[in-house]
Short mmCIF file of C-alpha atoms and ligand atoms in Angstrom, two decimals:
data_model
loop_
_atom_site.label_atom_id
_atom_site.label_comp_id
_atom_site.label_asym_id
_atom_site.label_seq_id
_atom_site.Cartn_x
_atom_site.Cartn_y
_atom_site.Cartn_z
CA MET A 140 -21.10 8.22 -8.78
CA ASP A 141 -19.99 4.34 -8.74
CA ALA A 142 -20.91 2.61 -5.86
CA ILE A 143 -20.80 -1.94 -5.03
CA LEU A 144 -23.93 -3.58 -4.18
CA VAL A 145 -23.41 -6.64 -2.27
CA ARG A 146 -25.70 -9.25 -1.77
CA GLY A 147 -24.58 -11.26 1.22
CA GLY A 148 -24.45 -15.14 2.15
CA ALA A 149 -23.44 -16.93 -1.03
CA GLU A 150 -20.23 -19.03 0.48
CA LEU A 151 -16.89 -18.25 -1.55
CA ASN A 152 -15.28 -21.02 -3.73
CA GLY A 153 -12.74 -21.04 -6.48
CA GLU A 154 -9.60 -18.88 -7.20
CA ILE A 155 -8.47 -15.24 -7.19
CA PRO A 156 -5.06 -14.02 -8.75
CA ILE A 157 -3.39 -11.60 -6.97
CA ALA A 158 -1.70 -8.76 -8.63
CA GLY A 159 1.58 -6.79 -8.03
CA ALA A 160 1.95 -4.64 -5.33
CA LYS A 161 0.59 -1.03 -5.61
CA ASN A 162 2.74 0.04 -3.10
CA ALA A 163 5.79 -1.48 -4.52
CA CYS A 164 5.03 -0.16 -7.73
CA LEU A 165 4.18 3.45 -6.37
CA THR A 166 8.09 3.57 -5.13
CA LEU A 167 9.30 1.63 -8.24
CA MET A 168 7.99 4.27 -11.17
CA PRO A 169 9.91 7.29 -9.17
CA ALA A 170 12.90 5.26 -9.46
CA THR A 171 12.88 6.27 -13.48
CA LEU A 172 14.01 9.74 -12.32
CA LEU A 173 17.25 8.41 -11.42
CA THR A 174 18.57 7.15 -14.73
CA ASP A 175 18.34 8.81 -18.20
CA GLN A 176 17.73 5.18 -19.63
CA PRO A 177 14.36 3.07 -19.86
CA LEU A 178 12.98 0.99 -16.81
CA THR A 179 10.40 -1.45 -17.58
CA LEU A 180 8.31 -2.74 -14.65
CA THR A 181 5.81 -5.90 -15.27
CA ASN A 182 3.30 -7.34 -13.56
CA ALA A 183 1.72 -3.38 -12.39
CA PRO A 184 -1.41 -3.58 -11.03
CA ARG A 185 -3.77 -1.50 -13.13
CA LEU A 186 -5.26 1.15 -10.85
CA SER A 187 -6.02 4.76 -10.26
CA ASP A 188 -2.97 5.22 -8.14
CA ILE A 189 -0.86 4.03 -10.54
CA LEU A 190 -2.59 6.67 -13.02
CA THR A 191 -1.49 9.03 -10.34
CA MET A 192 1.81 8.61 -10.38
CA THR A 193 1.71 8.44 -14.28
CA THR A 194 0.31 11.80 -14.30
CA LEU A 195 3.17 13.16 -11.74
CA LEU A 196 5.78 11.24 -13.63
CA GLN A 197 4.78 12.65 -17.05
CA SER A 198 4.28 16.62 -15.45
CA LEU A 199 8.10 16.16 -14.93
CA GLY A 200 8.67 15.46 -18.35
CA ALA A 201 8.92 11.73 -18.12
CA GLU A 202 7.89 9.65 -20.23
CA VAL A 203 4.89 6.71 -18.89
CA GLN A 204 3.65 4.18 -21.50
CA PRO A 205 1.29 1.59 -20.02
CA LEU A 206 1.31 -1.68 -22.19
CA GLN A 207 -0.34 -4.99 -22.37
CA GLY A 208 -3.32 -3.14 -20.93
CA GLY A 209 -1.12 -1.29 -18.44
CA ARG A 210 0.30 -4.96 -17.15
CA VAL A 211 3.72 -3.30 -18.18
CA LEU A 212 5.17 0.10 -17.90
CA ALA A 213 7.67 1.73 -20.01
CA LEU A 214 9.27 4.57 -17.98
CA SER A 215 11.97 6.57 -19.34
CA SER A 216 13.59 10.27 -17.84
CA HIS A 217 15.42 10.77 -20.73
CA ASP A 218 14.30 14.39 -21.10
CA LEU A 219 13.02 15.29 -17.71
CA THR A 220 11.88 19.22 -18.14
CA SER A 221 10.64 19.95 -14.79
CA GLN A 222 11.37 19.18 -11.20
CA HIS A 223 8.56 20.80 -9.75
CA ALA A 224 5.72 18.06 -8.33
CA ASP A 225 2.63 19.92 -8.29
CA TYR A 226 -0.17 20.59 -5.43
CA ASP A 227 -3.13 19.45 -7.84
CA ILE A 228 -1.66 16.19 -8.34
CA VAL A 229 0.32 15.61 -5.13
CA ARG A 230 -2.74 16.34 -3.22
CA LYS A 231 -4.47 13.23 -4.45
CA MET A 232 -1.76 10.51 -3.27
CA ARG A 233 0.41 10.78 -0.45
CA ALA A 234 3.05 8.29 -2.23
CA SER A 235 4.06 11.35 -4.49
CA ILE A 236 6.46 12.34 -2.03
CA LEU A 237 8.78 9.63 -3.55
CA VAL A 238 9.73 11.73 -6.17
CA LEU A 239 11.58 14.13 -3.77
CA GLY A 240 14.88 11.93 -3.12
CA PRO A 241 15.34 10.72 -6.87
CA LEU A 242 15.00 14.74 -8.26
CA LEU A 243 16.84 15.59 -5.51
CA ALA A 244 19.64 12.94 -6.16
CA ARG A 245 19.80 13.41 -9.92
CA TYR A 246 18.93 17.15 -10.71
CA GLY A 247 19.78 18.78 -7.11
CA HIS A 248 16.89 20.26 -7.04
CA ALA A 249 13.22 19.50 -6.64
CA GLU A 250 9.85 21.31 -5.53
CA VAL A 251 7.30 19.07 -4.27
CA SER A 252 4.02 20.06 -2.89
CA LEU A 253 2.89 18.56 0.68
CA PRO A 254 1.40 15.45 0.11
CA GLY A 255 -2.85 14.63 0.78
CA GLY A 256 -3.77 11.34 0.74
CA CYS A 257 -6.07 9.21 2.62
CA ALA A 258 -7.30 11.10 5.88
CA ILE A 259 -6.20 8.46 8.49
CA GLY A 260 -4.22 10.51 10.56
CA ALA A 261 -2.07 13.62 10.18
CA ARG A 262 1.09 11.70 8.32
CA PRO A 263 3.49 14.09 8.15
CA VAL A 264 6.47 13.97 6.00
CA ASP A 265 9.16 15.29 8.24
CA LEU A 266 11.28 11.93 8.10
CA HIS A 267 11.84 12.13 4.22
CA LEU A 268 12.80 15.97 4.75
CA LYS A 269 15.30 14.78 7.71
CA ALA A 270 16.52 12.04 5.56
CA MET A 271 17.30 14.41 2.59
CA GLU A 272 19.00 17.08 5.55
CA ALA A 273 21.35 14.43 6.45
CA MET A 274 22.42 13.85 3.02
CA GLY A 275 23.00 17.69 2.81
CA ALA A 276 20.31 18.95 1.51
CA GLN A 277 18.56 22.47 2.39
CA MET A 278 15.10 22.42 2.73
CA ASP A 279 12.89 25.38 2.75
CA LEU A 280 9.15 25.12 3.51
CA ARG A 281 7.08 27.73 1.43
CA ASP A 282 3.36 28.37 0.35
CA GLY A 283 2.73 24.19 0.81
CA TYR A 284 5.98 23.18 -1.28
CA VAL A 285 9.38 21.81 -0.02
CA HIS A 286 11.62 23.83 -1.70
CA ALA A 287 14.89 21.10 -1.24
CA THR A 288 18.17 21.82 -2.82
CA ALA A 289 21.40 19.24 -2.72
CA PRO A 290 25.07 20.59 -1.79
CA ALA A 291 27.03 21.72 -4.95
CA GLY A 292 28.58 18.29 -5.89
CA GLY A 293 25.13 16.66 -5.22
CA LEU A 294 23.99 14.80 -2.19
CA ARG A 295 26.55 13.54 0.03
CA GLY A 296 26.40 9.79 1.81
CA ALA A 297 25.20 9.84 5.26
CA VAL A 298 24.00 8.08 8.43
CA ILE A 299 20.25 8.42 8.44
CA GLU A 300 18.88 7.06 11.61
CA PHE A 301 15.21 6.91 11.74
CA PRO A 302 13.41 7.55 15.27
CA PHE A 303 10.51 5.51 14.10
CA VAL A 304 10.10 3.07 11.34
CA SER A 305 8.82 4.82 8.20
CA VAL A 306 8.24 3.17 4.73
CA GLY A 307 8.14 5.88 2.77
CA ALA A 308 10.66 7.82 4.20
CA THR A 309 12.94 4.39 4.02
CA GLU A 310 12.08 4.40 0.33
CA ASN A 311 13.01 8.18 -0.22
CA ALA A 312 16.02 7.68 1.52
CA LEU A 313 17.38 4.69 -0.56
CA LEU A 314 16.19 6.47 -3.71
CA ALA A 315 18.35 9.41 -3.05
CA ALA A 316 21.24 7.66 -1.60
CA THR A 317 21.84 5.49 -4.68
CA LEU A 318 23.26 8.52 -6.40
CA ALA A 319 24.78 10.32 -3.43
CA ARG A 320 28.31 10.81 -3.04
CA GLY A 321 29.99 7.99 -0.92
CA THR A 322 27.75 5.57 1.64
CA THR A 323 24.81 5.94 3.06
CA GLU A 324 23.69 4.09 6.34
CA ILE A 325 19.70 3.68 7.01
CA ARG A 326 19.10 2.79 10.39
CA ASN A 327 15.71 1.56 11.71
CA ALA A 328 14.87 1.14 8.23
CA ALA A 329 11.58 -0.18 7.44
CA ARG A 330 11.77 -4.01 6.24
CA GLU A 331 8.61 -4.53 4.09
CA PRO A 332 8.55 -6.41 0.89
CA GLU A 333 8.10 -3.47 -1.17
CA ILE A 334 11.37 -2.12 -0.04
CA VAL A 335 13.27 -5.30 -0.55
CA ASP A 336 11.38 -4.69 -3.69
CA LEU A 337 12.66 -1.55 -4.71
CA ALA A 338 16.24 -2.40 -3.35
CA GLN A 339 16.14 -5.38 -5.88
CA CYS A 340 15.25 -3.27 -8.71
CA LEU A 341 17.66 -0.49 -8.16
CA ARG A 342 20.44 -3.16 -7.46
CA ARG A 343 18.87 -4.17 -11.24
CA MET A 344 20.08 -0.51 -12.40
CA GLY A 345 23.60 -0.80 -11.36
CA ALA A 346 22.97 0.73 -7.71
CA GLN A 347 24.67 -0.72 -4.82
CA ILE A 348 22.91 -1.65 -1.87
CA GLU A 349 22.91 -4.00 0.84
CA GLY A 350 20.77 -5.20 4.24
CA GLU A 351 17.40 -4.91 2.60
CA GLY A 352 14.78 -6.54 4.71
CA THR A 353 16.87 -5.62 7.60
CA SER A 354 16.73 -2.71 9.57
CA THR A 355 20.12 -1.45 8.46
CA ILE A 356 20.63 -0.83 4.58
CA SER A 357 23.83 0.03 3.22
CA VAL A 358 24.18 2.13 0.20
CA GLN A 359 27.36 2.88 -2.12
CA GLY A 360 26.66 5.58 -4.05
CA VAL A 361 27.43 5.60 -7.84
CA THR A 362 27.57 8.39 -10.44
CA GLN A 363 24.86 6.60 -12.91
CA LEU A 364 22.40 3.96 -13.18
CA SER A 365 21.37 2.32 -15.76
CA GLY A 366 17.89 0.82 -17.27
CA ALA A 367 16.65 -2.07 -16.27
CA THR A 368 13.51 -4.72 -16.74
CA HIS A 369 11.91 -5.81 -13.25
CA PRO A 370 8.94 -7.62 -12.01
CA VAL A 371 6.51 -5.50 -8.97
CA VAL A 372 6.24 -7.76 -6.29
CA THR A 373 3.33 -9.68 -5.53
CA ASP A 374 0.15 -7.33 -3.59
CA ARG A 375 0.25 -8.80 0.06
CA ILE A 376 -2.35 -6.34 1.10
CA GLU A 377 -4.64 -7.44 -1.82
CA LEU A 378 -3.56 -11.06 -0.84
CA GLY A 379 -4.70 -10.72 2.94
CA THR A 380 -7.93 -9.02 1.71
CA TYR A 381 -9.07 -12.10 -0.61
CA MET A 382 -7.75 -14.72 1.95
CA LEU A 383 -10.29 -13.16 4.15
CA ALA A 384 -13.35 -13.40 1.91
CA PRO A 385 -13.50 -17.35 2.34
CA ALA A 386 -12.82 -16.92 6.18
CA LEU A 387 -15.93 -14.64 6.58
CA THR A 388 -18.15 -16.67 4.12
CA GLY A 389 -17.02 -20.10 4.42
CA GLY A 390 -15.92 -22.01 1.62
CA THR A 391 -11.70 -22.41 -0.25
CA VAL A 392 -10.48 -19.94 -2.28
CA GLU A 393 -6.84 -20.18 -3.75
CA CYS A 394 -4.92 -17.16 -3.90
CA ILE A 395 -2.87 -17.46 -7.08
CA GLY A 396 0.69 -15.92 -6.79
CA GLY A 397 0.60 -15.50 -3.00
CA ARG A 398 3.26 -16.16 -0.83
CA MET A 399 3.19 -17.29 3.16
CA ASP A 400 6.59 -15.02 3.75
CA LEU A 401 4.72 -12.11 2.28
CA VAL A 402 1.66 -12.29 5.00
CA ALA A 403 3.20 -14.86 7.79
CA ALA A 404 1.98 -12.82 10.67
CA PHE A 405 -1.73 -12.26 9.19
CA ALA A 406 -1.67 -15.99 8.24
CA ALA A 407 -0.78 -17.04 11.94
CA LYS A 408 -3.62 -14.76 13.23
CA LEU A 409 -6.18 -16.66 10.71
CA ASP A 410 -4.89 -19.80 11.97
CA GLU A 411 -5.45 -18.86 15.76
CA ALA A 412 -8.89 -17.56 14.61
CA GLY A 413 -9.58 -21.40 13.50
CA ILE A 414 -9.07 -20.54 9.41
CA GLU A 415 -7.01 -22.86 7.67
CA VAL A 416 -3.98 -21.57 5.47
CA THR A 417 -2.00 -24.12 2.92
CA GLU A 418 0.71 -23.47 0.66
CA THR A 419 0.09 -24.84 -2.77
CA GLU A 420 2.02 -24.95 -5.85
CA ARG A 421 0.37 -21.66 -7.16
CA GLY A 422 -0.19 -19.96 -3.88
CA LEU A 423 -2.38 -19.93 -0.81
CA ARG A 424 -5.44 -22.01 0.20
CA VAL A 425 -7.62 -20.70 2.48
CA THR A 426 -10.28 -22.88 3.77
CA ARG A 427 -13.26 -22.06 6.75
CA LYS A 428 -14.97 -25.15 7.23
CA ASN A 429 -16.20 -25.59 10.34
CA GLY A 430 -18.40 -22.84 11.81
CA PRO A 431 -17.51 -18.97 12.47
CA ALA A 432 -13.98 -17.80 13.28
CA ARG A 433 -12.82 -17.55 16.72
CA ALA A 434 -11.87 -14.37 18.37
CA VAL A 435 -8.27 -13.05 18.29
CA ASN A 436 -6.51 -10.34 19.50
CA VAL A 437 -4.45 -7.97 16.87
CA VAL A 438 -1.98 -5.58 17.36
CA THR A 439 -0.56 -4.04 14.33
CA GLU A 440 3.36 -3.32 13.68
CA PRO A 441 5.61 -2.29 11.01
CA PHE A 442 6.89 -5.67 9.21
CA PRO A 443 7.32 -8.61 9.89
CA GLY A 444 4.45 -7.41 12.27
CA PHE A 445 0.46 -7.55 11.34
CA PRO A 446 0.16 -4.67 8.76
CA THR A 447 -2.08 -1.78 9.37
CA ASP A 448 -3.61 -2.20 5.84
CA LEU A 449 -5.30 -5.43 6.65
CA GLN A 450 -6.65 -4.16 10.03
CA ALA A 451 -9.92 -3.14 8.71
CA GLN A 452 -10.56 -6.04 6.91
CA MET A 453 -9.57 -7.89 9.88
CA MET A 454 -12.07 -6.04 11.95
CA ALA A 455 -14.68 -7.09 9.43
CA LEU A 456 -13.97 -11.16 9.96
CA LEU A 457 -13.91 -10.59 14.18
CA CYS A 458 -17.20 -9.11 13.65
CA THR A 459 -18.97 -12.44 13.49
CA ALA A 460 -16.14 -14.25 15.19
CA GLY A 461 -17.02 -16.50 18.16
CA GLY A 462 -15.73 -14.20 21.76
CA THR A 463 -14.46 -10.73 21.92
CA SER A 464 -11.43 -9.33 20.15
CA VAL A 465 -9.25 -6.69 20.89
CA LEU A 466 -7.79 -4.61 17.77
CA GLU A 467 -4.86 -2.01 18.65
CA GLU A 468 -3.74 -0.17 16.10
CA ARG A 469 -0.27 1.14 16.37
CA ILE A 470 0.79 2.77 13.26
CA PHE A 471 -1.61 5.43 12.37
CA GLU A 472 -3.98 7.53 14.55
CA ASN A 473 -7.50 7.60 13.55
CA ARG A 474 -7.85 4.39 11.49
CA PHE A 475 -10.89 2.95 12.76
CA MET A 476 -13.40 5.12 10.46
CA HIS A 477 -14.84 2.13 9.15
CA ALA A 478 -16.01 0.75 12.89
CA PRO A 479 -18.71 3.20 12.95
CA GLU A 480 -20.01 1.72 9.33
CA LEU A 481 -19.54 -2.04 10.27
CA MET A 482 -21.76 -1.17 13.30
CA ARG A 483 -24.30 0.43 11.00
CA MET A 484 -24.59 -3.13 9.51
CA GLY A 485 -25.11 -4.53 13.53
CA ALA A 486 -21.25 -4.63 14.76
CA LYS A 487 -20.62 -4.40 18.18
CA ILE A 488 -17.32 -2.33 18.67
CA ASP A 489 -16.14 -0.04 20.89
CA VAL A 490 -13.39 2.17 20.11
CA HIS A 491 -11.03 4.04 22.43
CA GLY A 492 -8.39 5.74 20.87
CA GLY A 493 -6.07 2.80 19.16
CA THR A 494 -8.37 0.44 20.56
CA ALA A 495 -10.96 -1.20 19.46
CA THR A 496 -13.10 -4.13 20.88
CA VAL A 497 -14.81 -6.27 18.85
CA THR A 498 -17.67 -8.47 20.20
CA GLY A 499 -18.84 -11.17 17.65
CA VAL A 500 -22.57 -11.32 16.27
CA ASP A 501 -23.98 -14.11 14.68
CA ARG A 502 -24.93 -12.43 11.64
CA LEU A 503 -24.23 -8.88 9.94
CA ARG A 504 -27.30 -7.45 8.46
CA GLY A 505 -26.82 -5.47 5.27
CA ALA A 506 -26.85 -1.63 5.12
CA PRO A 507 -25.77 1.49 2.96
CA VAL A 508 -22.61 2.34 4.09
CA MET A 509 -20.11 4.69 3.15
CA ALA A 510 -16.23 4.13 2.42
CA THR A 511 -13.90 6.26 4.10
CA ASP A 512 -10.42 5.37 2.77
CA LEU A 513 -9.07 2.46 0.73
CA ARG A 514 -8.52 -0.43 3.23
CA ALA A 515 -12.07 0.61 4.99
CA SER A 516 -13.93 0.44 1.45
CA VAL A 517 -12.65 -3.19 0.95
CA SER A 518 -13.78 -4.04 4.83
CA LEU A 519 -17.24 -2.95 4.21
CA ILE A 520 -17.35 -4.99 0.81
CA LEU A 521 -15.83 -8.26 3.08
CA ALA A 522 -18.75 -7.33 5.56
CA GLY A 523 -21.18 -7.41 3.11
CA LEU A 524 -20.59 -10.40 1.44
CA ALA A 525 -21.06 -12.33 5.03
CA ALA A 526 -24.01 -10.17 5.80
CA GLU A 527 -27.72 -10.78 5.40
CA GLY A 528 -29.38 -8.97 2.61
CA GLU A 529 -27.86 -5.99 0.66
CA THR A 530 -24.84 -3.85 1.08
CA LEU A 531 -24.62 -0.73 -0.77
CA VAL A 532 -20.92 0.84 -0.80
CA LYS A 533 -20.91 4.51 -1.39
CA ARG A 534 -17.82 6.18 -2.47
CA VAL A 535 -15.81 3.24 -4.16
CA TYR A 536 -13.51 5.80 -5.65
CA HIS A 537 -11.34 5.11 -2.78
CA LEU A 538 -11.25 1.39 -3.69
CA ASP A 539 -10.25 2.02 -7.38
CA ARG A 540 -7.03 3.33 -5.77
CA GLY A 541 -5.82 0.05 -4.67
CA TYR A 542 -8.14 -3.07 -5.88
CA GLU A 543 -8.10 -4.07 -9.23
CA ARG A 544 -11.47 -5.74 -11.07
CA VAL A 545 -12.68 -6.29 -7.14
CA GLU A 546 -16.16 -7.38 -8.29
CA GLU A 547 -15.09 -9.66 -10.90
CA LYS A 548 -12.62 -11.37 -8.91
CA LEU A 549 -15.05 -11.85 -5.90
CA ARG A 550 -17.81 -12.92 -8.45
CA ALA A 551 -16.08 -15.54 -10.20
CA CYS A 552 -15.73 -17.04 -6.61
CA GLY A 553 -19.60 -16.89 -6.44
CA ALA A 554 -20.45 -13.83 -4.79
CA SER A 555 -23.11 -11.66 -5.72
CA ILE A 556 -21.20 -8.23 -6.14
CA GLU A 557 -21.91 -5.65 -8.79
CA ARG A 558 -21.12 -1.87 -9.63
CA VAL A 559 -23.98 0.39 -9.90
CA LYS A 560 -24.46 3.86 -10.54
CA GLU A 561 -25.94 6.23 -7.72
C1 UD1 B 21 3.28 2.91 3.43
C2 UD1 B 21 1.85 2.46 2.82
C3 UD1 B 21 0.65 2.87 3.61
C4 UD1 B 21 0.94 1.70 4.84
C5 UD1 B 21 1.97 2.73 5.46
C6 UD1 B 21 2.12 1.67 7.13
C7 UD1 B 21 2.63 3.39 0.47
C8 UD1 B 21 2.08 4.00 -0.83
N1 UD1 B 21 1.85 3.12 1.70
O1 UD1 B 21 2.62 4.47 4.15
O2 UD1 B 21 -0.16 1.83 2.81
O3 UD1 B 21 -0.28 1.90 5.57
O4 UD1 B 21 3.33 2.39 5.24
O5 UD1 B 21 2.80 0.39 6.46
O6 UD1 B 21 3.85 2.55 0.56
N2 UD1 B 21 5.28 9.28 9.71
C9 UD1 B 21 5.73 10.87 10.39
N3 UD1 B 21 6.51 11.03 9.62
C10 UD1 B 21 6.81 10.73 8.22
C11 UD1 B 21 6.74 9.71 7.93
C12 UD1 B 21 6.06 9.03 8.47
O7 UD1 B 21 5.28 10.79 11.23
O8 UD1 B 21 7.77 11.53 7.41
C13 UD1 B 21 4.26 8.53 10.36
C14 UD1 B 21 3.12 8.23 9.95
O9 UD1 B 21 2.13 9.31 9.92
C15 UD1 B 21 2.81 6.98 10.42
C16 UD1 B 21 3.94 6.26 10.67
O10 UD1 B 21 5.04 7.41 10.41
O11 UD1 B 21 2.44 7.15 11.83
C17 UD1 B 21 4.19 5.16 9.37
O12 UD1 B 21 4.16 5.47 8.11
P1 UD1 B 21 4.79 5.35 7.02
O13 UD1 B 21 5.48 3.95 7.13
O14 UD1 B 21 5.77 6.65 6.30
O15 UD1 B 21 3.73 5.08 5.80
P2 UD1 B 21 3.65 5.45 4.76
O16 UD1 B 21 5.10 5.46 4.02
O17 UD1 B 21 3.18 6.92 4.33
#
């Protein structure tokens, strides 16, 4: 099994190109199921989660052709052969549930296994199912599968009011509503940039959508959608992760393709912590010049708030910040699994329920640590960059789900990091 070996202590200086967003690409790819014409996605990230979605779509009979080394994905659902999303693929990735809405909208039925994904809390899919029900679908849970059937004549436009914000459920509802009869209003919709990106792509395909990026999205259903070419939006989580690297080690890193509007709440916290973030012509430049960061309090929230997907990485920074920080995780239960691993590196962290109190120490010490999920794994790498001595991060298959060429990107800025076999 692969592991990542980090020798800490080097200041980072240089530039890091930011890839297209994994989470946007994972919701854009199932949009192919809505049309028999080709959909081309450019700026796609090269990640194992994208390969999993590729396998899932291919199992339904869709064509997914990676071009330019995977940077471009040419998709076609001209000849779909199946509406059955199998457990063996779905269990690897929770985002697989996103084929439900499109299959139901175009074919009137779907069988989708209940998903797996990162072990960060219960993560049910009840809101996805309720959204389909609101559009008239009959949902039957049997043998670990959702068996969904649209009413005769197809899904009907409806008012879908979510009790709380869900990115995935908003995406599934939006995908399905494009081909539903009549108007759908999605209330308490997620406002994440990935939703905006999906709406823009669907509009290119001929969908009639208004209000993406706000809490109410209106969709006027159309009878069919056409093909399109769409560039995947920049990955704001990869961006935030690499913005933290010089914040931990000192130095200056320019994140190419970075946009302030994607990470405003996060950048505001860095500023509060004494880390300088400036917009450049090509992206965002981050500098830590005067000693370690200052403690800050962080609460994770749906966009435009501080993203839960940057909480673990932010914790790595706060482990060596001056003073005591409080991190409150409000999106997922059980998302502090990186805390005990950071403590093995000498961090002082107290976790009580959804709150972690971090008291900064002068220096972390390298140690063998275990990645427990995608964002946790990269937080351990960040901590390793700032630690004294060697950190060996095990179980990095989590990392490969969401970060492309992480060791190359960091090495180019002067980090001592390599992939090793255990
Ligand atoms: C997406 C992102 C993930 C990110 C999360 C929150 C993708 C592929 N993944 O996940 O990286 O951490 O948004 O920003 O885009 N919930 C329910 N019932 C549901 C759906 C969700 O109770 O039917 C709960 C979840 O358990 C969680 C909260 O709602 O506590 C938010 O989850 P949601 O926004 O749906 O996250 P995902 O779409 O799974």
